[in-house]
mmCIF file of C-alpha atoms in Angstrom:
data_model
loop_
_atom_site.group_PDB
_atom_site.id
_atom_site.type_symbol
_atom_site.label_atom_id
_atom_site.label_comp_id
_atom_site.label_asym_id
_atom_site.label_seq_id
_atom_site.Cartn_x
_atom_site.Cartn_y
_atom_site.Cartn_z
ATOM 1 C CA UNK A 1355 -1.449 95.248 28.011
ATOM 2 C CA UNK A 1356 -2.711 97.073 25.081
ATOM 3 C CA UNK A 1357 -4.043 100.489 25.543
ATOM 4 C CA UNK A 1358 -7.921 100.142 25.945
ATOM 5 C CA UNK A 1359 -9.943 103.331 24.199
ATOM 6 C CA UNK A 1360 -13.397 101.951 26.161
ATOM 7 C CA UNK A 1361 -14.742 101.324 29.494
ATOM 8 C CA UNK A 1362 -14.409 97.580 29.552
ATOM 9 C CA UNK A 1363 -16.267 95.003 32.021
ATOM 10 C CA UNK A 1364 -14.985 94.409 35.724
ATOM 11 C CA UNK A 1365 -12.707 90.984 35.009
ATOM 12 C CA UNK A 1366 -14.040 87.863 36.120
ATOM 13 C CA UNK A 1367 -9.719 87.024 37.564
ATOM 14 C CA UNK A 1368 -7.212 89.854 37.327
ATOM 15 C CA UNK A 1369 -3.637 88.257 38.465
ATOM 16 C CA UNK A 1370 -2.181 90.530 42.108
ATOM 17 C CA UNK A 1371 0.409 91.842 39.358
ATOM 18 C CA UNK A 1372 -2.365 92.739 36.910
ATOM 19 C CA UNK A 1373 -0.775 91.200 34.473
ATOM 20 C CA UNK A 1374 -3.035 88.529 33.278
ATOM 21 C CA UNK A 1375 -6.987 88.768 33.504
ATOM 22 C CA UNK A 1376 -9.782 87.007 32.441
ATOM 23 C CA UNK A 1377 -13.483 88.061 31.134
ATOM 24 C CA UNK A 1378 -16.403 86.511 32.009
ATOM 25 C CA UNK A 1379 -18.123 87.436 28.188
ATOM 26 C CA UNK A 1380 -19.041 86.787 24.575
ATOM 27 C CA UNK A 1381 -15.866 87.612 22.741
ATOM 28 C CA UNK A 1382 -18.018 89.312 19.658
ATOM 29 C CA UNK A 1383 -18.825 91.854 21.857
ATOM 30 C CA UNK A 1384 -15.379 92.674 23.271
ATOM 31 C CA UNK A 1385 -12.816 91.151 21.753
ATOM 32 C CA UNK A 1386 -13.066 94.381 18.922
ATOM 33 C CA UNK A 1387 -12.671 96.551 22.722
ATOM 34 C CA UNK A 1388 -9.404 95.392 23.855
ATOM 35 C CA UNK A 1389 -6.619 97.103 20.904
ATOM 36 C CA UNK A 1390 -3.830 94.872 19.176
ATOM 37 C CA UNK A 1391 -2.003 91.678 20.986
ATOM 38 C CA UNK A 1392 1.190 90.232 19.777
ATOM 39 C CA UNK A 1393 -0.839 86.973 18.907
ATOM 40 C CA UNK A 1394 -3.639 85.380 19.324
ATOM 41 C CA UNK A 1395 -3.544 81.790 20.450
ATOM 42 C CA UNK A 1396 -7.060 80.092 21.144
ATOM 43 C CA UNK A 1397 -8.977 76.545 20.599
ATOM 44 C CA UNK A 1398 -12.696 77.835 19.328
ATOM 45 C CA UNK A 1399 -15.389 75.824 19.315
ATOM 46 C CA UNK A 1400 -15.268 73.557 16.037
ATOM 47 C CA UNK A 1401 -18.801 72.727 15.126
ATOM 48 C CA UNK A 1402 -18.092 68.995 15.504
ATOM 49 C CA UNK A 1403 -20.114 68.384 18.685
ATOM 50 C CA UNK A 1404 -17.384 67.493 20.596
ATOM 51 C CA UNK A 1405 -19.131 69.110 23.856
ATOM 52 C CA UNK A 1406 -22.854 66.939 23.082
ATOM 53 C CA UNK A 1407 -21.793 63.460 25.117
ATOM 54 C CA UNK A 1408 -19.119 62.108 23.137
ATOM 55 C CA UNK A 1409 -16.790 61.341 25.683
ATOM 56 C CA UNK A 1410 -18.409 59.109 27.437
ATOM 57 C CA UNK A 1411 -19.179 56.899 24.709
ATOM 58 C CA UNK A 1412 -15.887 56.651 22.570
ATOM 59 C CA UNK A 1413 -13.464 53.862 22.645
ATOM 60 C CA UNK A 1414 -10.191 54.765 23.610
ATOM 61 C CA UNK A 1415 -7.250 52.774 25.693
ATOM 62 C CA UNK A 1416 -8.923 54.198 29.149
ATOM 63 C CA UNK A 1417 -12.119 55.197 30.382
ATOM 64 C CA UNK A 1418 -13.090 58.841 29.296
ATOM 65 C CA UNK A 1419 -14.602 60.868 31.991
ATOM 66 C CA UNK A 1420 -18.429 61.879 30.959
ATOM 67 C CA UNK A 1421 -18.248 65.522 30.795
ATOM 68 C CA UNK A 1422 -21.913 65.889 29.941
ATOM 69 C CA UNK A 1423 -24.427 66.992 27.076
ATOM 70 C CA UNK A 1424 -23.474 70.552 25.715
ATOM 71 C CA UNK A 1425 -24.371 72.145 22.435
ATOM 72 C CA UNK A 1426 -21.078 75.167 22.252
ATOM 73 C CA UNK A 1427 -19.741 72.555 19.728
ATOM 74 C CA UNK A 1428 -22.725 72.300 17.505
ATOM 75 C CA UNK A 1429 -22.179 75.068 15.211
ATOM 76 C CA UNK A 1430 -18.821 76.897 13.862
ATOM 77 C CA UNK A 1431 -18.000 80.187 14.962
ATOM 78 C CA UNK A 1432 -18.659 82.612 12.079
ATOM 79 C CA UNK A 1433 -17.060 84.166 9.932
ATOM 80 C CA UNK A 1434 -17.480 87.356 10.987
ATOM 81 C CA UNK A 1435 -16.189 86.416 14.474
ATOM 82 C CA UNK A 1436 -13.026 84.814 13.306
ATOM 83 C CA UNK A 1437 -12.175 87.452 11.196
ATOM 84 C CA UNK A 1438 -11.808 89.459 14.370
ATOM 85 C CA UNK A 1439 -10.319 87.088 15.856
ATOM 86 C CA UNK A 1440 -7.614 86.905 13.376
ATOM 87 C CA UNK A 1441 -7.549 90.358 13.072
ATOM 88 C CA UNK A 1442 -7.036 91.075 17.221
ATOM 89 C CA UNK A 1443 -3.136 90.175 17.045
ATOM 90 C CA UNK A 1444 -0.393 90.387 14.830
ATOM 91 C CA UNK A 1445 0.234 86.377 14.545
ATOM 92 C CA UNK A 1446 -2.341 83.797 14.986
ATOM 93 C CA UNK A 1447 -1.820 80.250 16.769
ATOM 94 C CA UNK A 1448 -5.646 78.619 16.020
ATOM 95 C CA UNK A 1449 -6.930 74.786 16.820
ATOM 96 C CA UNK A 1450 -8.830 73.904 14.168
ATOM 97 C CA UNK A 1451 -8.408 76.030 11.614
ATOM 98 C CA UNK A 1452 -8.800 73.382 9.360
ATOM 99 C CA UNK A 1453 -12.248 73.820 10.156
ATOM 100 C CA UNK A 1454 -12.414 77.799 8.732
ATOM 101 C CA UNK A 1455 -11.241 79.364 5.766
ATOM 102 C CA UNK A 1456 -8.461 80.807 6.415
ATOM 103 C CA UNK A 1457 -6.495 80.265 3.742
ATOM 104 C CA UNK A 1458 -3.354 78.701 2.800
ATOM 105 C CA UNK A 1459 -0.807 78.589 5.578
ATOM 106 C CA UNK A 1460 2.962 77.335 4.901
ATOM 107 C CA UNK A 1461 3.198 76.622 9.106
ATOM 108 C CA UNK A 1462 0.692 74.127 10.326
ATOM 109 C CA UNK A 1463 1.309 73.387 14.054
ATOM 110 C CA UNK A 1464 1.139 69.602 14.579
ATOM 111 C CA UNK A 1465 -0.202 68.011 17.786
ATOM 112 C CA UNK A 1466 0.239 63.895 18.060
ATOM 113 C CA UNK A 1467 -1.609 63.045 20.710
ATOM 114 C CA UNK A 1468 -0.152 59.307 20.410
ATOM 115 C CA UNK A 1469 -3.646 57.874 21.060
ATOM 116 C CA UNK A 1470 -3.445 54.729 20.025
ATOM 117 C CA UNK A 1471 -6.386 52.947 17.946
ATOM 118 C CA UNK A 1472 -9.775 54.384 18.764
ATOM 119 C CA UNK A 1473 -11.778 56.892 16.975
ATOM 120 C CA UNK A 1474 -10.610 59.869 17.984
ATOM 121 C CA UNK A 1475 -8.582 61.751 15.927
ATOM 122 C CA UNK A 1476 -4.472 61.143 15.856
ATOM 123 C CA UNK A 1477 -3.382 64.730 15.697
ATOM 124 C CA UNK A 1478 -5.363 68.076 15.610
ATOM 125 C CA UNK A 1479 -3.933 71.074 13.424
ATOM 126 C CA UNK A 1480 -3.672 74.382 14.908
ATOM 127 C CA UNK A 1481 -3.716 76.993 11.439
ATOM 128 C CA UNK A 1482 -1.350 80.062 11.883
ATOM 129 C CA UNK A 1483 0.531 82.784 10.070
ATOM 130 C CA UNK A 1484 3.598 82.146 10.856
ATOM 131 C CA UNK A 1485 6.774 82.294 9.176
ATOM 132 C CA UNK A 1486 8.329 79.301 9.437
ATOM 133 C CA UNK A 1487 7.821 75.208 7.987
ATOM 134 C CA UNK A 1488 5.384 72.985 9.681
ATOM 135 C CA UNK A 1489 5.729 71.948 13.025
ATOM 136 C CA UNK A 1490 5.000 68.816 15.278
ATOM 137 C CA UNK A 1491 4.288 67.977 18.690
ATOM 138 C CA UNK A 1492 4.319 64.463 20.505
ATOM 139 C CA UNK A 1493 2.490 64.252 23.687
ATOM 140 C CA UNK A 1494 -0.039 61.708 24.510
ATOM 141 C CA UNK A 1495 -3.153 62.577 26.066
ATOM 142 C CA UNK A 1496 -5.894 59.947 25.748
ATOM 143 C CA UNK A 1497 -8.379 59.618 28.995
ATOM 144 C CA UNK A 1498 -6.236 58.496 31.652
ATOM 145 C CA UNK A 1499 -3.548 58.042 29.882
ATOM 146 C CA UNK A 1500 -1.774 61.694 30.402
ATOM 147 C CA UNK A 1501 2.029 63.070 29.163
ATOM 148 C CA UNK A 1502 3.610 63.618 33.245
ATOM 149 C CA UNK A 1503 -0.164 62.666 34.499
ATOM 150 C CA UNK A 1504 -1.380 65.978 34.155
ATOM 151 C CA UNK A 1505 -4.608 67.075 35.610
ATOM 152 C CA UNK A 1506 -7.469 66.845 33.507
ATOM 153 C CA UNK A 1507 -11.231 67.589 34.082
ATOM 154 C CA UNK A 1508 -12.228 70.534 33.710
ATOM 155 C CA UNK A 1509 -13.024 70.905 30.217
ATOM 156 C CA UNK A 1510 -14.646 68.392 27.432
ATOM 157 C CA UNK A 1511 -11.559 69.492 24.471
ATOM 158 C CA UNK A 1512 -8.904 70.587 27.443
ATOM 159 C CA UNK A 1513 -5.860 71.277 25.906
ATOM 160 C CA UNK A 1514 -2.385 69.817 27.481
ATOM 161 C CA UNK A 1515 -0.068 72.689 29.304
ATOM 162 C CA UNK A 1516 2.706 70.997 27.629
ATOM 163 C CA UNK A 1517 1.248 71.501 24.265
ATOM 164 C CA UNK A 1518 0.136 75.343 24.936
ATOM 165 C CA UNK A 1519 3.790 76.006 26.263
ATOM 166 C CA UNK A 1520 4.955 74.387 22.793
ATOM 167 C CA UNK A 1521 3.014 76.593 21.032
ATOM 168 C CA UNK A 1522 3.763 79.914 22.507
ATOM 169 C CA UNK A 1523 7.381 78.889 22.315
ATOM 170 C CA UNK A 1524 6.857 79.177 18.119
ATOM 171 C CA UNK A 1525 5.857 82.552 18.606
ATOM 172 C CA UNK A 1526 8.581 85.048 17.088
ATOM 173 C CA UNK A 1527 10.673 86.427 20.273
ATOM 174 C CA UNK A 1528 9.441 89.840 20.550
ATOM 175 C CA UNK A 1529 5.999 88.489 21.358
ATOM 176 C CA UNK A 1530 5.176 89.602 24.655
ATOM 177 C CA UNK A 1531 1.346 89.988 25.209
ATOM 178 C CA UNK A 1532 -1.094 87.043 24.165
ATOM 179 C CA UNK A 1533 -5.031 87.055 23.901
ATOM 180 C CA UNK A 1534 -7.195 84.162 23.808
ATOM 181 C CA UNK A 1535 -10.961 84.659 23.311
ATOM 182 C CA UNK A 1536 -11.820 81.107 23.587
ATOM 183 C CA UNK A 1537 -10.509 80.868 27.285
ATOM 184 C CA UNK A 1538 -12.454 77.323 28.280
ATOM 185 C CA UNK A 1539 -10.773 76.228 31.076
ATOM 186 C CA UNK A 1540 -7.930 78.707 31.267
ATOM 187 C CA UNK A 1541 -4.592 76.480 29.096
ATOM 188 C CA UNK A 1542 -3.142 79.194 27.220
ATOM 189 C CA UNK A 1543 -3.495 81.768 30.153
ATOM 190 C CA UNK A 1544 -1.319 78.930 32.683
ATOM 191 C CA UNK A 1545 1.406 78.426 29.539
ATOM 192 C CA UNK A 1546 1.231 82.469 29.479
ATOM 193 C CA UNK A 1547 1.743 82.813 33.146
ATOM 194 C CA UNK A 1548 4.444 80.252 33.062
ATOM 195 C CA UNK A 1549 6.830 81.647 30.135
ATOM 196 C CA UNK A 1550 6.298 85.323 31.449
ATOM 197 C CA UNK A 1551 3.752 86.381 28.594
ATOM 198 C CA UNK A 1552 0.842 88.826 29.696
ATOM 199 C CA UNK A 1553 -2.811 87.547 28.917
ATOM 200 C CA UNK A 1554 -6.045 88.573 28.503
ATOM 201 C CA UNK A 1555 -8.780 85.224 28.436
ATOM 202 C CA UNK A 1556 -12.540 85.529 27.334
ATOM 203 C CA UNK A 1557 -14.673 83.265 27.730
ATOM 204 C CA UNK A 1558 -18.621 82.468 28.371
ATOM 205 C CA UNK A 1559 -19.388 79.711 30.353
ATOM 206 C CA UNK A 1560 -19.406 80.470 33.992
ATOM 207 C CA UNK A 1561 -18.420 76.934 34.806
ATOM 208 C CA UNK A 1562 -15.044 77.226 32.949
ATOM 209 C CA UNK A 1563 -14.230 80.747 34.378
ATOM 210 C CA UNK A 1564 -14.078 79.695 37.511
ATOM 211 C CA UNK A 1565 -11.955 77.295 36.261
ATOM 212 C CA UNK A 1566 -10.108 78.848 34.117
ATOM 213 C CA UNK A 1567 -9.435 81.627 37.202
ATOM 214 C CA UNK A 1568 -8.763 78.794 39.778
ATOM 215 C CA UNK A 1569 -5.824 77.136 37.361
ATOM 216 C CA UNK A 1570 -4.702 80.351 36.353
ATOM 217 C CA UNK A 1571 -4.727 81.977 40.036
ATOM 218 C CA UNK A 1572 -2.669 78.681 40.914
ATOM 219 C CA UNK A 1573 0.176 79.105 38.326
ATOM 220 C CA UNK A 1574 0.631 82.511 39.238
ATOM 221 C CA UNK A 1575 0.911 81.582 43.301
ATOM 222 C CA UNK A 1576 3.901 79.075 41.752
ATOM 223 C CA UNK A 1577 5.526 81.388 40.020
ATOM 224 C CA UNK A 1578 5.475 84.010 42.357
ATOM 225 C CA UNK A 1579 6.934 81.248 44.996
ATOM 226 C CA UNK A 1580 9.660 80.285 42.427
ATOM 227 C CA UNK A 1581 10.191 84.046 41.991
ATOM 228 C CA UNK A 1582 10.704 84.812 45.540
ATOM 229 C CA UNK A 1583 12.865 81.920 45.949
ATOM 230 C CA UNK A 1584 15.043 83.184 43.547
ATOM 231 C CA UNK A 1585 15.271 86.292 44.615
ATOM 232 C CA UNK A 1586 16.190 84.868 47.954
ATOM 233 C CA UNK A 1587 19.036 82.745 47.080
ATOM 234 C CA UNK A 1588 20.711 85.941 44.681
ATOM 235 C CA UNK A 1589 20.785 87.838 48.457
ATOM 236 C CA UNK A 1590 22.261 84.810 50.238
ATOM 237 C CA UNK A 1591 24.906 84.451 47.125
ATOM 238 C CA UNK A 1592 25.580 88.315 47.740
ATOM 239 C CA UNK A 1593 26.007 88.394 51.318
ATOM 240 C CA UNK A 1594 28.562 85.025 51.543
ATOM 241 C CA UNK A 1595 31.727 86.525 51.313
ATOM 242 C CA UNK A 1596 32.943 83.916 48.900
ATOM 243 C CA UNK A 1597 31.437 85.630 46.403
ATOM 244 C CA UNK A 1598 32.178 89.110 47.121
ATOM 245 C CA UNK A 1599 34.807 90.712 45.304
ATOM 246 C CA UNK A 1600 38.311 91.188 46.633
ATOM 247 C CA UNK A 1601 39.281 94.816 48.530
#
């Protein structure tokens, strides 16, 4: 993790390994706290109401689940924020970025969600500095209607694992510790936890900590299975004399 110069809040979820935690917290007032990430990969709140009811009252191919009246959505972040944001890693991955100006970009991250016709949008745009052409993404995700039937229902604008995974994937390989200050329900930190990135999450709501901390804790417990398990079948391979070298 990067080397942190203050005395920082107790986390809301720290992994056993201490390799991935999550803050219960605005991220204007820590995010500046926490030194220099490899990138930054987050979904911030857009300032299209997304979170005020919509869900429940958009067509689409099957029923949306009603997630509820909120206002996070109502306003963009500001500038000021998202220049730190920006400024917190070395490359940026950021959902609707279309939304901010920041600037021209020659690698657009494309997400199809393969929706079919309704009102919602067909793809969403994730801005980012990297070096490379634009990229795209099919993976449907439209109420019940779910890529693999994935899980969904703990966030209004959840983002797909699948997707997240994608995206950290387009990170250059030397990337090795990832920061999200728009935690929600805890996406980026499971893809983080999965590929073997560290992670630091912030994020406000108490609601979607706990969430965020009960999917994360849960990826971690499967890796650390799948680790063991692996480790176990190396010793079995070692100890079978068919595989140990001739006298």
């Amino acid at each position: 993790m990067p080397s942190l110069n203050e005395k920082l809040p107790e986390p809301y979820w720290r992994s056993p390994d201490g390799k991935h935690v999550l803050y219960h917290a605005d991220c204007l007032t820590l995010i500046h706290r926490l030194g220099k990430f490899d990138a930054v990969v987050t979904d911030p709140p857009y300032g299209i109401g997304e979170a005020a009811g919509k869900n429940k009252s958009r067509g689409n191919l099957a029923v949306a689940k009603d997630y509820g009246d909120h206002s996070w959505d109502n306003i963009p972040v500001s500038e000021n924020l998202m220049r730190k944001v920006v400024s917190s890693s070395k490359k940026a991955i950021i959902f609707g970025g279309n939304y901010y100006n920041l600037g021209p970009t020659k690698c657009y991250l494309v997400w199809d969600k393969e929706n079919g016709e309704n009102d919602f949008a067909d793809c969403e745009l994730a801005w980012t500095n990297l070096d490379k052409a634009v990229r795209r993404i099919r993976h449907m995700w439209n109420g019940m209607l779910r890529k693999d039937q994935e899980p969904r229902g703990d966030h209004p604008t959840q983002k797909p694992v699948g997707v997240m995974l994608w995206c950290l994937k387009q990170l250059p390989q030397e990337s090795t510790t990832i920061i999200d200050p728009f935690a929600g329900s805890g996406t980026t930190g499971v893809a983080s936890i999965r590929l073997g990135f560290k992670f630091v999450g912030i994020e406000r709501v108490d609601a979607y900590c706990k969430a965020a901390a009960r999917r994360m804790q849960t990826e971690w417990d499967a890796q650390e299975r799948l680790r063991v398990a692996k480790e176990n079948y190396k010793r079995r391979q070692h100890k079978n004399p068919l595989f140990e070298d001739e006298p």
